[in-house]
Structure formats: C-alpha cells, structure tokens
Short mmCIF file of C-alpha atoms and ligand atoms in Angstrom, two decimals:
data_model
loop_
_atom_site.label_atom_id
_atom_site.label_comp_id
_atom_site.label_asym_id
_atom_site.label_seq_id
_atom_site.Cartn_x
_atom_site.Cartn_y
_atom_site.Cartn_z
CA MET A 212 18.88 -2.05 5.90
CA GLY A 213 17.95 -5.30 4.18
CA PRO A 214 14.63 -7.00 3.47
CA LYS A 215 13.03 -8.85 6.37
CA GLU A 216 10.22 -11.10 7.48
CA ILE A 217 7.64 -9.20 9.57
CA ALA A 218 5.36 -12.09 10.40
CA LYS A 219 4.95 -15.54 8.93
CA ASP A 220 4.67 -15.14 5.14
CA ILE A 221 4.72 -11.32 5.34
CA TYR A 222 7.84 -9.51 4.21
CA LEU A 223 9.26 -6.03 3.79
CA VAL A 224 11.07 -6.02 0.42
CA GLY A 225 11.58 -2.35 -0.38
CA GLY A 226 11.65 1.16 1.04
CA ALA A 227 13.67 4.35 1.31
CA ASP A 228 16.43 2.65 3.35
CA ILE A 229 16.19 -0.65 1.49
CA THR A 230 15.84 -0.13 -2.27
CA ASP A 231 15.69 3.56 -3.23
CA SER A 232 15.27 6.86 -1.38
CA LYS A 233 12.10 7.60 -3.38
CA ASP A 234 10.40 4.30 -2.52
CA CYS A 235 7.53 3.85 -0.10
CA LEU A 236 7.71 0.75 2.09
CA ILE A 237 6.91 -2.23 -0.12
CA TYR A 238 5.40 -5.36 1.43
CA LEU A 239 5.11 -8.86 0.05
CA ILE A 240 2.73 -11.59 1.14
CA ASN A 241 3.48 -15.21 0.29
CA LEU A 242 0.24 -17.12 -0.14
CA GLY A 243 1.69 -19.70 -2.52
CA GLU A 244 1.28 -16.98 -5.09
CA LEU A 245 2.97 -13.69 -4.18
CA VAL A 246 1.04 -10.48 -3.59
CA LEU A 247 2.82 -7.14 -3.44
CA ILE A 248 1.43 -4.12 -1.60
CA ASP A 249 2.67 -1.13 -3.59
CA ALA A 250 5.58 -1.03 -5.99
CA GLY A 251 7.87 1.87 -5.07
CA ALA A 252 8.84 4.72 -7.37
CA GLY A 253 10.35 2.55 -10.09
CA SER A 254 13.99 3.64 -9.83
CA ASN A 255 15.19 0.32 -8.41
CA VAL A 256 12.75 -2.45 -9.29
CA GLU A 257 15.68 -4.83 -9.63
CA GLY A 258 16.42 -4.20 -5.95
CA ILE A 259 12.92 -5.43 -5.05
CA VAL A 260 13.43 -8.54 -7.17
CA VAL A 261 16.84 -9.26 -5.62
CA ASN A 262 15.32 -8.87 -2.15
CA MET A 263 12.58 -11.37 -2.96
CA ARG A 264 15.20 -13.91 -4.00
CA LYS A 265 17.26 -13.19 -0.87
CA LEU A 266 14.21 -14.16 1.17
CA GLY A 267 13.87 -17.38 -0.79
CA LEU A 268 10.85 -16.20 -2.77
CA GLU A 269 10.51 -16.57 -6.53
CA PRO A 270 9.50 -13.29 -8.20
CA GLU A 271 8.02 -15.38 -11.03
CA LYS A 272 5.21 -16.23 -8.60
CA LEU A 273 4.17 -12.59 -8.28
CA SER A 274 0.50 -12.72 -9.29
CA THR A 275 -0.87 -9.40 -8.11
CA ILE A 276 0.18 -5.91 -7.10
CA ILE A 277 -2.31 -4.03 -4.97
CA LEU A 278 -1.68 -0.30 -5.33
CA THR A 279 -2.93 1.54 -2.26
CA HIS A 280 -3.17 4.91 -4.02
CA CYS A 281 -2.00 6.88 -7.01
CA HIS A 282 1.19 8.56 -5.78
CA ILE A 283 4.34 7.79 -7.73
CA ASP A 284 6.36 6.57 -4.73
CA HIS A 285 3.80 3.73 -4.51
CA ILE A 286 3.06 2.98 -8.18
CA GLY A 287 6.19 3.85 -10.21
CA GLY A 288 7.57 0.31 -10.17
CA ALA A 289 4.30 -1.37 -11.13
CA LYS A 290 4.77 -1.35 -14.90
CA GLU A 291 8.19 -3.01 -14.85
CA LEU A 292 7.02 -5.67 -12.37
CA LYS A 293 3.94 -6.33 -14.50
CA ASP A 294 6.00 -6.57 -17.69
CA ARG A 295 8.60 -8.87 -16.14
CA PHE A 296 6.35 -11.20 -14.15
CA GLY A 297 2.86 -10.78 -15.56
CA ALA A 298 1.39 -9.48 -12.32
CA ARG A 299 -2.06 -7.92 -12.52
CA LEU A 300 -2.55 -4.46 -11.07
CA VAL A 301 -5.39 -3.79 -8.64
CA MET A 302 -6.38 -0.33 -7.51
CA HIS A 303 -9.40 1.71 -6.48
CA ALA A 304 -11.21 3.24 -9.45
CA LEU A 305 -11.11 6.77 -7.97
CA ASP A 306 -7.29 6.79 -8.07
CA ALA A 307 -6.86 4.59 -11.17
CA ASP A 308 -7.97 7.37 -13.46
CA VAL A 309 -4.92 9.62 -12.98
CA VAL A 310 -2.58 6.61 -13.28
CA GLU A 311 -4.18 5.37 -16.48
CA ARG A 312 -3.80 8.74 -18.12
CA GLY A 313 -0.25 9.26 -16.80
CA ASP A 314 -1.02 12.46 -14.92
CA ASP A 315 2.37 13.62 -13.60
CA ARG A 316 0.84 16.29 -11.40
CA MET A 317 -1.89 14.28 -9.63
CA THR A 318 0.42 11.29 -9.11
CA ALA A 319 3.10 13.69 -7.74
CA ALA A 320 5.48 12.26 -10.36
CA ASP A 321 6.63 15.74 -11.37
CA TRP A 322 7.41 16.53 -7.74
CA TYR A 323 9.78 13.52 -7.71
CA GLY A 324 11.24 14.44 -11.12
CA ILE A 325 9.73 11.31 -12.67
CA HIS A 326 7.54 10.97 -15.77
CA LEU A 327 4.73 8.44 -15.52
CA ALA A 328 3.69 6.82 -18.80
CA PRO A 329 -0.03 5.99 -18.94
CA LEU A 330 -0.43 2.75 -16.98
CA PRO A 331 -3.53 0.59 -17.50
CA ILE A 332 -4.98 -0.91 -14.30
CA ASP A 333 -6.29 -4.46 -14.68
CA GLU A 334 -8.83 -4.45 -11.89
CA LYS A 335 -10.48 -1.28 -10.64
CA LEU A 336 -12.31 -1.61 -7.32
CA THR A 337 -15.39 0.49 -6.65
CA ARG A 338 -16.96 -0.82 -3.44
CA ALA A 339 -16.33 0.24 0.16
CA GLU A 340 -14.99 -3.25 0.84
CA GLU A 341 -13.84 -5.93 -1.57
CA ARG A 342 -12.53 -9.38 -0.77
CA ILE A 343 -9.99 -10.93 -3.09
CA ASP A 344 -9.18 -14.60 -2.87
CA PHE A 345 -5.55 -15.66 -3.26
CA SER A 346 -5.12 -19.44 -3.30
CA GLY A 347 -7.83 -19.79 -0.64
CA GLN A 348 -6.67 -16.89 1.57
CA GLN A 349 -8.87 -13.83 1.54
CA MET A 350 -7.49 -10.33 1.56
CA VAL A 351 -9.79 -7.40 2.16
CA CYS A 352 -9.39 -4.09 0.33
CA LEU A 353 -11.09 -1.26 2.20
CA HIS A 354 -11.76 2.05 0.53
CA THR A 355 -10.22 4.56 2.98
CA PRO A 356 -10.30 7.95 1.23
CA GLY A 357 -8.62 10.96 2.81
CA HIS A 358 -5.01 11.19 1.66
CA SER A 359 -6.37 10.77 -1.87
CA PRO A 360 -9.91 10.02 -3.14
CA GLY A 361 -9.14 6.38 -3.99
CA SER A 362 -6.81 5.47 -1.12
CA MET A 363 -7.20 1.88 0.05
CA SER A 364 -6.10 -0.04 3.10
CA VAL A 365 -5.70 -3.79 2.91
CA TYR A 366 -5.87 -6.42 5.62
CA LEU A 367 -5.77 -10.15 6.09
CA ASP A 368 -6.12 -12.54 9.01
CA ARG A 369 -3.30 -15.04 9.16
CA GLY A 370 -1.71 -17.12 11.90
CA GLY A 371 -4.19 -15.77 14.48
CA GLU A 372 -3.22 -12.18 13.73
CA ARG A 373 -4.82 -9.39 11.76
CA ILE A 374 -2.28 -7.63 9.58
CA LEU A 375 -3.22 -4.23 8.20
CA PHE A 376 -1.47 -2.43 5.37
CA GLY A 377 -2.29 1.24 5.81
CA GLN A 378 0.10 3.12 3.61
CA ASP A 379 -0.18 6.91 3.69
CA ILE A 380 -2.82 7.14 6.39
CA HIS A 381 -0.65 9.78 8.08
CA GLY A 382 -1.08 12.18 5.18
CA PRO A 383 0.00 14.68 3.98
CA PHE A 384 -3.41 16.12 3.17
CA LEU A 385 -3.27 18.52 0.26
CA ALA A 386 -6.47 19.77 -1.33
CA GLU A 387 -4.84 19.96 -4.77
CA PHE A 388 -4.28 16.19 -4.54
CA GLY A 389 -7.91 15.60 -3.65
CA ALA A 390 -7.37 15.13 0.09
CA ASN A 391 -10.48 15.32 2.25
CA MET A 392 -10.25 15.52 6.03
CA SER A 393 -13.79 14.46 6.92
CA HIS A 394 -13.46 11.40 4.65
CA TRP A 395 -10.11 10.71 6.26
CA ARG A 396 -11.51 10.80 9.80
CA GLU A 397 -14.22 8.32 8.81
CA SER A 398 -11.56 6.12 7.23
CA MET A 399 -9.47 6.16 10.40
CA GLU A 400 -12.51 5.13 12.47
CA LYS A 401 -12.94 2.18 10.10
CA LEU A 402 -9.30 1.20 10.61
CA LEU A 403 -9.54 1.51 14.40
CA ALA A 404 -12.58 -0.77 14.34
CA LEU A 405 -10.48 -3.51 12.72
CA LYS A 406 -8.40 -3.85 15.90
CA ALA A 407 -5.43 -4.94 13.82
CA ASP A 408 -2.48 -6.64 15.55
CA ILE A 409 0.14 -5.37 13.10
CA LEU A 410 0.14 -2.18 11.05
CA CYS A 411 2.45 -2.15 8.04
CA GLU A 412 2.71 1.52 7.26
CA GLY A 413 3.88 3.28 4.10
CA HIS A 414 6.85 5.36 5.25
CA PHE A 415 7.34 4.97 9.01
CA GLY A 416 7.57 1.23 9.45
CA VAL A 417 5.74 -1.57 11.20
CA PHE A 418 3.72 -1.09 14.39
CA GLN A 419 2.71 -3.85 16.78
CA PRO A 420 1.10 -5.07 18.98
CA LYS A 421 -2.55 -4.00 18.82
CA GLU A 422 -2.13 -1.14 21.33
CA LYS A 423 0.62 0.45 19.26
CA VAL A 424 -1.47 0.19 16.09
CA ARG A 425 -4.32 1.95 17.86
CA SER A 426 -2.15 4.68 19.35
CA TYR A 427 -0.45 5.30 16.01
CA ILE A 428 -3.80 6.00 14.33
CA GLU A 429 -5.19 7.94 17.30
CA ARG A 430 -2.12 10.17 17.39
CA TYR A 431 -2.92 11.42 13.89
CA LEU A 432 -6.60 11.80 14.69
CA GLU A 433 -5.60 14.07 17.57
CA GLU A 434 -3.06 15.95 15.49
CA TYR A 435 -5.62 16.76 12.80
CA GLY A 436 -8.38 17.61 15.27
CA GLU A 437 -11.05 15.00 15.73
ZN1 ZN B 515 0.76 9.28 -0.93
ZN1 ZN B 516 3.70 7.75 0.16
#
C-alpha cells in the first residue's frame, strides 16, 4: 500500500503496510507548514520522507510533530525527523517524562526490540485542551488519558469537516503501562461529543462518515463495559 490523501490537505504517509511493520499509522496535515501526527517506530523514517515527496509535499516544511502518546511505535521516528528537518516535538507532559528519560519499558521499546535514547520534548502540554495555531489554522489537542496517562487526541475543522486523530483509543489497556479504564471511558465520551466526520485511527485505518466514527468508538465502549 502507498501513501494517500484522506481529505483535502490530510494525508496518510506511513503505517505497518506502508513504511514498516512496526509503525503506527502516520498522518500528515498540510497547512502551508506541515504537521505530522506521530512518527512511527523509527526503522524506516526515510520511507516517510519519500512518501511525502511522492505526494508533492516538501519534508523541509515539516514544522511540528504531535506525538499522541509515549509508545515506541508512535515516537521512535521523531528524533530523526527532528534532526533532519528541525521539527519541534509536542506531547502531553504526563507521557513526555518516560520519553525524555528513554524508558524502554514504559515506552514499550523493549517489547519491540528497540532502544530509545532519551528524547527531549520541545513543548509539553498540561491542560485538558490546548489550541495550537499553524499558519492561521487551529488544531486542538485534547488530553484523552486511558491507554496511557498522557494520551492525546487531536482534531481540526477544515473544509466543512471535523477530522479527529485518535490513535490508540482502542487500547490495549495494561495497568503496567499506566492504563486507566475509568479515565478512558471519560475520554471516549469527550471524543463522541466532538461528532467528528472523519476518524484517523492509529492502527486500523480511517473511519467516515460521522456515523462510522461514532459506532467505532461505541463498539469499544461496549466491549470494555460502559
Ligand atoms: Zn500505544
Ligand atoms: Zn500504537
């Protein structure tokens, strides 16, 4: 599978079937400057870069990488992308800690057979909701703990549609990784309330329209006992 445009200015540039079997789904938003949602495991960053070029996007314009949570399949490529293109790294403070100290266990790096060098995060978010302006377009980072303490979901309104990036909202939920089911249920209620038109998910793909986004989230709420 190759990279593709999901909606106007929103692209899928990496993933298990696209760049490397260890990678989460990696999304790119073109707002004049480029914003990446997650960075994959780091085994094939060049593949992400090649895919950007294939789509006619210049990786040199990558300004920011928003890391949805601390797991290695989402953050492993961040350092190389930052070093090559000067992108700043944004993450929730509650997950930044284990990344900054290079904790192979809490980032699940050891599970993937990867070693994570300590990675400084440029901007650590602490509020329930933070708006970041990119060349006049606002993106909203919502703190949605559950899968991990500092998990975030990100959304923006563009072209009359609300596009939600909800990476590992499906779990798994492991206590040793700081998962918390009651926090997660609250987080899912927050996401349902957004009434997003498109859900760009972390491992299972893209869900649309609105009804499919809702049923995707509700299915997990039922599975884990509301
Ligand atoms: Zn995860
Ligand atoms: Zn994941």
